[in-house]
Coordinates of C-alpha atoms in Angstrom, one line a residue:
Chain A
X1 CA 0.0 0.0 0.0
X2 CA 1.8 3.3 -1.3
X3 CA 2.1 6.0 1.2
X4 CA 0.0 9.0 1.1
X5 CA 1.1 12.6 1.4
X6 CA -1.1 13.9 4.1
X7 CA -1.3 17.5 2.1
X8 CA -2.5 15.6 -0.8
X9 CA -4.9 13.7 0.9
X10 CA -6.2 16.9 2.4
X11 CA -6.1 18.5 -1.1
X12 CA -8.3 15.6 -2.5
X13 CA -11.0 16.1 0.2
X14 CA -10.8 19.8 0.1
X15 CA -11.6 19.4 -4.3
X16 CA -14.6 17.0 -4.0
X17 CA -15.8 17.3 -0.5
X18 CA -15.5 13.4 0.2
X19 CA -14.8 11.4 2.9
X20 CA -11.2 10.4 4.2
X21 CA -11.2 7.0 3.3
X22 CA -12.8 7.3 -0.2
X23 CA -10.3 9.8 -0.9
X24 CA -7.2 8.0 0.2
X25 CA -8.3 4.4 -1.4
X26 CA -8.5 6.7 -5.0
X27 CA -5.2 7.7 -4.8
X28 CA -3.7 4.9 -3.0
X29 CA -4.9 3.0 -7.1
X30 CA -4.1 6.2 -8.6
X31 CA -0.4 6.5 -7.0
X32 CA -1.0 9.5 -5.9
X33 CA -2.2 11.5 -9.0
X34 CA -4.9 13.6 -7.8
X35 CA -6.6 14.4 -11.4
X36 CA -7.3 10.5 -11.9
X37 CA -8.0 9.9 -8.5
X38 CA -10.9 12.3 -9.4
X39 CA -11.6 10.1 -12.4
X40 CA -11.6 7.1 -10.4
X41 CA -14.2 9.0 -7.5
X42 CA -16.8 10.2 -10.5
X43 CA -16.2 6.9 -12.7
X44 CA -17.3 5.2 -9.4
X45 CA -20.1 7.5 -8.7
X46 CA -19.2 10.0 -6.2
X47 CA -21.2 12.8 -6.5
X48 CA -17.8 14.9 -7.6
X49 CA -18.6 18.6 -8.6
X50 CA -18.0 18.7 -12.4
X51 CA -17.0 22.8 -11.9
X52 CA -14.3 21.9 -8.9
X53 CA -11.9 24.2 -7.0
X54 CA -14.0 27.4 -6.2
X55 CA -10.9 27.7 -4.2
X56 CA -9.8 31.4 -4.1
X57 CA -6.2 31.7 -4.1
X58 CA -4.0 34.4 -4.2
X59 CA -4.6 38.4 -4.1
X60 CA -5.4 40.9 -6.4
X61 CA -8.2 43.6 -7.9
X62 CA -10.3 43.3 -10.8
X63 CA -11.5 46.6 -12.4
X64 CA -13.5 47.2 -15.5
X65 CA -13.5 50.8 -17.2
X66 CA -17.0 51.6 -19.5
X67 CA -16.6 54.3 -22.3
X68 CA -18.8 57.4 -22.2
X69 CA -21.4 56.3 -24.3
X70 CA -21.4 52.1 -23.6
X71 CA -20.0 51.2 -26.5
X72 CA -16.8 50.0 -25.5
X73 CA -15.6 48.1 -22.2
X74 CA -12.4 47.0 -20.5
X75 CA -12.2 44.6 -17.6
X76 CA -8.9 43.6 -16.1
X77 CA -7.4 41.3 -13.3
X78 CA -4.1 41.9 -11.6
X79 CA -3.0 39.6 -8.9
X80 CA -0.5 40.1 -6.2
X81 CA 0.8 38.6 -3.3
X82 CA -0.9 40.0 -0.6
X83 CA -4.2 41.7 0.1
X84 CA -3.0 45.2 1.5
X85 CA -0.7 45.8 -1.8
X86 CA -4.1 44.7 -3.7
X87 CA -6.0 47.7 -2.2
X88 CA -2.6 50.6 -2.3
X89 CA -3.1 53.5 -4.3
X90 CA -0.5 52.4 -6.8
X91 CA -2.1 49.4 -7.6
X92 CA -5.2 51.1 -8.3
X93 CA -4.3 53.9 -10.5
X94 CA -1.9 51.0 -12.3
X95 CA -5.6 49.1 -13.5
X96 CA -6.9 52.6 -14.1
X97 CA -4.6 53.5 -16.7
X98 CA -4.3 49.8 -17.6
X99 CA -8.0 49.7 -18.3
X100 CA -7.2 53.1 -20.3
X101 CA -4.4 51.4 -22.6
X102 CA -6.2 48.5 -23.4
X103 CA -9.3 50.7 -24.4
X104 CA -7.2 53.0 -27.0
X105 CA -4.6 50.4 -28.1
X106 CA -7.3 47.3 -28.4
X107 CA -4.7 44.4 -27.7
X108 CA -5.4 41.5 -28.8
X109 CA -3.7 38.8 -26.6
X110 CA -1.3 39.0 -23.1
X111 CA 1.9 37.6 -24.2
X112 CA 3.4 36.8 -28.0
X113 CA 2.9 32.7 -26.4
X114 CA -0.9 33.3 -26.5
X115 CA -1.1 34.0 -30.0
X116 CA -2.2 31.3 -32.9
X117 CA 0.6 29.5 -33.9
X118 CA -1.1 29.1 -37.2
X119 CA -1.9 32.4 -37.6
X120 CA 1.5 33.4 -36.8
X121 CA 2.8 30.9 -39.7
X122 CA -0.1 32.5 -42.2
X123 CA 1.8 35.8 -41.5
X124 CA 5.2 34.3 -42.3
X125 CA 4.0 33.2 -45.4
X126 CA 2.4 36.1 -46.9
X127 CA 5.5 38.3 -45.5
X128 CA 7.8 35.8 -47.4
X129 CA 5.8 36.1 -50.4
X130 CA 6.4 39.8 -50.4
X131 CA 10.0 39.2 -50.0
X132 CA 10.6 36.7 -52.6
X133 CA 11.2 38.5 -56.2
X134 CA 13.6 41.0 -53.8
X135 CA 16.6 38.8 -54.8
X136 CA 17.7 38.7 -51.4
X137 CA 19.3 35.2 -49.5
X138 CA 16.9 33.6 -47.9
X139 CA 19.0 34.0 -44.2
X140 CA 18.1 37.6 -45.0
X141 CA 14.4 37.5 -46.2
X142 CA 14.2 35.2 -42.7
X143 CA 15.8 37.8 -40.5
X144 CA 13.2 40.8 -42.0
X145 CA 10.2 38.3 -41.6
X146 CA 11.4 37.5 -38.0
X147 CA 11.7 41.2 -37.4
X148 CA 8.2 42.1 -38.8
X149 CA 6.8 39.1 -37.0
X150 CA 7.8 40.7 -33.7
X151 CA 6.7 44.1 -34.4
X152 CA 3.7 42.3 -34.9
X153 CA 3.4 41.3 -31.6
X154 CA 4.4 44.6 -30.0
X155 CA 1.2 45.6 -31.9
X156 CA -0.9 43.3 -30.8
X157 CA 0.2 41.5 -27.3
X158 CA -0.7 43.7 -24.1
X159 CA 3.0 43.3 -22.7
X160 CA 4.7 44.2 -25.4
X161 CA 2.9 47.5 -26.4
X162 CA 4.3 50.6 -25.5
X163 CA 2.4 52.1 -22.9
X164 CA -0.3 54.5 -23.2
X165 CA 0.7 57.1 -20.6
X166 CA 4.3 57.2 -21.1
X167 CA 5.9 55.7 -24.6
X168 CA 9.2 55.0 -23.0
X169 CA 8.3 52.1 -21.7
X170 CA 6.4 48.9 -22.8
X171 CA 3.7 47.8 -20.4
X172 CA 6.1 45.3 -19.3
X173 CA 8.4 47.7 -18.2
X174 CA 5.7 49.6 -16.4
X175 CA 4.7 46.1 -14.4
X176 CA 8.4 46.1 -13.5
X177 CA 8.1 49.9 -12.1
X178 CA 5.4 48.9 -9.8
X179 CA 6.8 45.3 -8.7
X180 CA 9.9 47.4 -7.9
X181 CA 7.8 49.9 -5.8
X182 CA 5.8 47.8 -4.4
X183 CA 8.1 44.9 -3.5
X184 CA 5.8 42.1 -4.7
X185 CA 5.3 40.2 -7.6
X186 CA 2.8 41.6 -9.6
X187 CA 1.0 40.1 -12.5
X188 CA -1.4 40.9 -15.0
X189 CA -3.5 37.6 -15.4
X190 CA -6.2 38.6 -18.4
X191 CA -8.0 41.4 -19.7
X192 CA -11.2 41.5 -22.0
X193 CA -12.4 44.3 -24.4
X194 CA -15.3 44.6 -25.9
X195 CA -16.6 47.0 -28.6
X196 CA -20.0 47.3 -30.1
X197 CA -19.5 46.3 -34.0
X198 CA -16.0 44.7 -33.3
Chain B
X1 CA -13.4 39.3 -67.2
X2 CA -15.5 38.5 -64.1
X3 CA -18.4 41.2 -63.5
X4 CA -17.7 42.6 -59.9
X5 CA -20.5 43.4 -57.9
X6 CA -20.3 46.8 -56.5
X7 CA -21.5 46.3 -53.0
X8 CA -18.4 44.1 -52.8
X9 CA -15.9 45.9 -54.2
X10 CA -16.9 48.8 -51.6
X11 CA -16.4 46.8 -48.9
X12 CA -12.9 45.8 -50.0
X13 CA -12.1 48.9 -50.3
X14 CA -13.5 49.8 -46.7
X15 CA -11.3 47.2 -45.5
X16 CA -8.3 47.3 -46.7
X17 CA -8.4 51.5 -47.4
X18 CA -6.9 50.8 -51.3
X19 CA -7.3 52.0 -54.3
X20 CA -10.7 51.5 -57.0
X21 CA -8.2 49.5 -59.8
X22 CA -6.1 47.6 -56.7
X23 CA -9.5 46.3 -55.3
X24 CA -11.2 45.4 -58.7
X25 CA -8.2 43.4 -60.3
X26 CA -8.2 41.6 -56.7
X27 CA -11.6 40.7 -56.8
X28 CA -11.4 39.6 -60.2
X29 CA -8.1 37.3 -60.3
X30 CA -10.2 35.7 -56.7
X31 CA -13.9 35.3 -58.5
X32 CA -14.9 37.8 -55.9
X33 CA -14.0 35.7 -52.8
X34 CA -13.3 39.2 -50.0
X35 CA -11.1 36.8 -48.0
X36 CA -8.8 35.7 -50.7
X37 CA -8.7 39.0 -52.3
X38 CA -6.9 40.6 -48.9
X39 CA -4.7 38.0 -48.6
X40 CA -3.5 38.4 -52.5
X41 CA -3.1 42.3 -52.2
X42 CA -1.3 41.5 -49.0
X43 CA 0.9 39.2 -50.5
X44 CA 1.6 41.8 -53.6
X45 CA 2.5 43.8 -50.7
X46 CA -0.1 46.1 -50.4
X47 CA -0.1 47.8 -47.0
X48 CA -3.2 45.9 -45.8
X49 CA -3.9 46.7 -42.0
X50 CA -3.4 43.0 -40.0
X51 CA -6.1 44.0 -37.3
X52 CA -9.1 44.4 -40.0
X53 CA -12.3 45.8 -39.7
X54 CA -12.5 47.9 -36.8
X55 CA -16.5 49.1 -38.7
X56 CA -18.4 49.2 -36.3
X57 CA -21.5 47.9 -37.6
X58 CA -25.5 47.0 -35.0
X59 CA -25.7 48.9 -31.8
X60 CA -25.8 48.1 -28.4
X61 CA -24.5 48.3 -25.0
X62 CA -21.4 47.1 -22.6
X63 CA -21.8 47.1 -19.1
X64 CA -19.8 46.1 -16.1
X65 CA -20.3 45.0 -12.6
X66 CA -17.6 45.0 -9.9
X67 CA -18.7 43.3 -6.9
X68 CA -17.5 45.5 -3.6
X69 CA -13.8 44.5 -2.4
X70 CA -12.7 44.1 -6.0
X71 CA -12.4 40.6 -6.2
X72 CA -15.1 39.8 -8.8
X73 CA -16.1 41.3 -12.2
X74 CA -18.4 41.0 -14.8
X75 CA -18.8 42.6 -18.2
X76 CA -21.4 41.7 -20.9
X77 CA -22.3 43.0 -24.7
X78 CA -25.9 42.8 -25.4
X79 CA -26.8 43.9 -29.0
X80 CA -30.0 45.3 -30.4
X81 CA -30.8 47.0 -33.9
X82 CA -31.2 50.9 -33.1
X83 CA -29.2 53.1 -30.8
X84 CA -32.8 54.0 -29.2
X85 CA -33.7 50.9 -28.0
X86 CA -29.9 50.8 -26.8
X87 CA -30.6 53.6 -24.1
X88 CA -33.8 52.4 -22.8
X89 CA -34.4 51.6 -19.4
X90 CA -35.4 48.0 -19.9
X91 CA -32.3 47.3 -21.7
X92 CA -30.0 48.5 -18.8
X93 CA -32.2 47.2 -16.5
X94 CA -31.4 44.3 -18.3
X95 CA -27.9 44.3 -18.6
X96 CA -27.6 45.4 -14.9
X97 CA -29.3 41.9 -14.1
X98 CA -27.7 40.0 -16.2
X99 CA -24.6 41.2 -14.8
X100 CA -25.8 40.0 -11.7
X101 CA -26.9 37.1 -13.0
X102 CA -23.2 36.0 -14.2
X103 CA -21.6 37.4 -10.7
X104 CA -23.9 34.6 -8.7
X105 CA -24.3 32.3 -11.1
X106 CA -21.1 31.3 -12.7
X107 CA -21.5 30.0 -16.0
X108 CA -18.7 29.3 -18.4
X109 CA -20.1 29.3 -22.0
X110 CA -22.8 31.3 -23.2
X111 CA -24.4 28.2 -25.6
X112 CA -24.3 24.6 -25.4
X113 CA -22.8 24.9 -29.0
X114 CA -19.5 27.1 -27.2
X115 CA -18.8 24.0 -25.1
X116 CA -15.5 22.3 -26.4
X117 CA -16.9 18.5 -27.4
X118 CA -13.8 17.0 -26.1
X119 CA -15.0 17.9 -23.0
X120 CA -18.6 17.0 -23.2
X121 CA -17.0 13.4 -24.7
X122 CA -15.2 12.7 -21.9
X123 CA -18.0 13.9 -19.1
X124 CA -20.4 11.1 -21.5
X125 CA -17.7 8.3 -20.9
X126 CA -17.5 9.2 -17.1
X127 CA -21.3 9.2 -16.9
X128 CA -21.4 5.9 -19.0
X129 CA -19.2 3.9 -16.8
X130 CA -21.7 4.5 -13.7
X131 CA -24.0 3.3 -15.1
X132 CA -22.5 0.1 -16.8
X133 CA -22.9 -2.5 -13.9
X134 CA -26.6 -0.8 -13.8
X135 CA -27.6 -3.8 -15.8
X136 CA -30.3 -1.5 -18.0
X137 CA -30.3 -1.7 -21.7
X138 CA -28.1 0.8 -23.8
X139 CA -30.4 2.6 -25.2
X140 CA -31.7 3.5 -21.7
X141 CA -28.2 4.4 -20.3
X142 CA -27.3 6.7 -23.7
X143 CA -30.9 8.4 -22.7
X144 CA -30.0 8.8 -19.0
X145 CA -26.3 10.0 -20.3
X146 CA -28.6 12.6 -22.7
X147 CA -30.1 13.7 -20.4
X148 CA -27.5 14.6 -17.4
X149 CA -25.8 16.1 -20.2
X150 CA -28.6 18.2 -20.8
X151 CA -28.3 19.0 -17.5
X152 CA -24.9 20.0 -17.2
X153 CA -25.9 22.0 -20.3
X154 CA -28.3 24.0 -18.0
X155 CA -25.6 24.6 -15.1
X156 CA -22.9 25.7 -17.7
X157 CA -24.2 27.9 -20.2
X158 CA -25.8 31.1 -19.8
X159 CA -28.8 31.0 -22.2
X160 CA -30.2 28.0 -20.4
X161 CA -29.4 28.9 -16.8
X162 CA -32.4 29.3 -14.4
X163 CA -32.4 33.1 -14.7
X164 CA -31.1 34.7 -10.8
X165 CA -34.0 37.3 -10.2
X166 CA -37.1 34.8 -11.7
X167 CA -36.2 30.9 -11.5
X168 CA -39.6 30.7 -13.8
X169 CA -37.4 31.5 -16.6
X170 CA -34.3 30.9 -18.4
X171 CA -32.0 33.5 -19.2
X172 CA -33.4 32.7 -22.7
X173 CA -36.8 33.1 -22.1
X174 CA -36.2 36.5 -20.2
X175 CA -34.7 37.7 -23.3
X176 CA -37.4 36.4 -25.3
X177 CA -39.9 38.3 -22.9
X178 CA -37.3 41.8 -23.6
X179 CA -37.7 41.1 -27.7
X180 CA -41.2 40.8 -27.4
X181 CA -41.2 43.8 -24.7
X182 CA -38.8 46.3 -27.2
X183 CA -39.8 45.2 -30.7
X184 CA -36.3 44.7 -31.7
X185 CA -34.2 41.2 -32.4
X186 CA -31.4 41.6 -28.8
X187 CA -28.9 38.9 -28.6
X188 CA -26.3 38.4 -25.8
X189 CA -22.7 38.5 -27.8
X190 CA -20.5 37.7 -25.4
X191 CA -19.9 38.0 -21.1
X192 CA -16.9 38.0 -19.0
X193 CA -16.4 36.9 -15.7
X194 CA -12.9 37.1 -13.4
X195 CA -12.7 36.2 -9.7
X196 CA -9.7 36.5 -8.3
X197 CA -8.4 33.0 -7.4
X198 CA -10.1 30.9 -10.1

């Protein structure tokens, strides 16, 4: 009989509100993997909440700016590490303007990782296909598509924009400003914007 | 030569901001297909914006709801066909409960149809394997299987949620009741919902 990490154990219970031995027999079979013990539990019956971990962790402040008019929205999250920092001045006015950037510069996506992979290779293409009566080696028709391609991001991924308020920095660079003040780690986990007609 | 329709050919032109002659020859070497005709003045190298359309075409209205303490936010976009009915009182009525609505209610999609099929796949084989010692016939399990399904339908997606305010209704239904109410076809594009935590 494997041993079971008491934290995990705890986890297990905590995830589908079951009893102690239920959850230990599941992943005493599962070896300890706690997304198939879950399986196991539902395969078996237990009434397992499909929609599991309303578990809040961490901190943070969600804010949501609405254009004169309601045609256009932004709502943002941005978590840190403790509750106090969450509700500081600086992280407030940080969302603000946030919530400001993301209304006149209409990101599409966080980071360059979040973007389509295919529509990133569609892009390549049609970049190459401008490139290809140039005459130029391909090494060099490869380096300009690689150097539109990230332009392309820094058009389009929040991070990478330059930031509304002040162009000297990207908005990455303006995260690091307030981690720096503030002495946490700050992140900014998503964003939505939406525009009537877009 | 192809005969362009001019209702197309006015479009391409909205959307890619080109020239009468560029857009025409486009259309015509693509049989009028809009799609394939950006992509071939892109790939001639034709400055093409990447980001296109930003028309803004129906009307409408965004609205946000930040639950005190800043830990949860909601935004929806609820479209209609005139800027009136946009700014009546029973739409933001509306969109204030539905706001609401999302806050308590959680759900994840707006239609069955949004919910990835891998998903509801796998939840059919968990729900299958419950019932397979049950002795009953297949035909009876896949019915039982259809309908928890259904079910899970009705926890997870918006439209078919027991609306928060009036558990008499759907969320569908109370927008039926609003169409019916305003004149005017309204239809729920999209909702947002971040908690801190989850």
């Amino acid at each position: 009989m494997a041993k079971i990490d008491r934290k995990l154990l705890q986890e297990l219970r905590e995830q589908t509100g079951l009893g102690l031995m239920d959850c230990r027999r599941a992943l005493e079979e599962t070896d300890g993997n706690i997304e198939k013990a879950i399986e196991l539990l539902r395969k078996k019956g237990a009434a397992v909440a499909v929609k599991r971990s309303g578990r809040t962790t961490g901190e943070g402040i969600v804010h949501a700016y609405i254009h004169p008019g309601n045609r256009l929205g932004v709502m943002v999250e941005v978590n840190c590490e403790t509750d106090f920092v969450a509700h500081t001045t600086d992280l407030k006015n940080f969302v603000r303007d946030l919530c400001m950037h993301i209304a006149a510069l209409k990101p599409l996506y966080l980071v360059p990782e979040d973007v389509d992979p295919k529509f990133i290779e569609h892009e390549k293409d049609i970049l190459r296909a401008q490139l290809v009566d140039s005459g130029k080696p391909d090494k060099i028709i490869n380096q300009i598509v690689d150097g539109k391609i990230n332009k392309l991001y820094s058009e389009i991924c929040l991070l990478k924009q330059r930031f509304v308020k002040n162009d000297q920095l990207t908005v990455k660079g303006m995260l690091e400003e307030l981690i720096a003040k503030t002495g946490e780690n700050i992140k900014i986990k998503r964003f939505c914007r939406f525009e009537i007609g877009s």
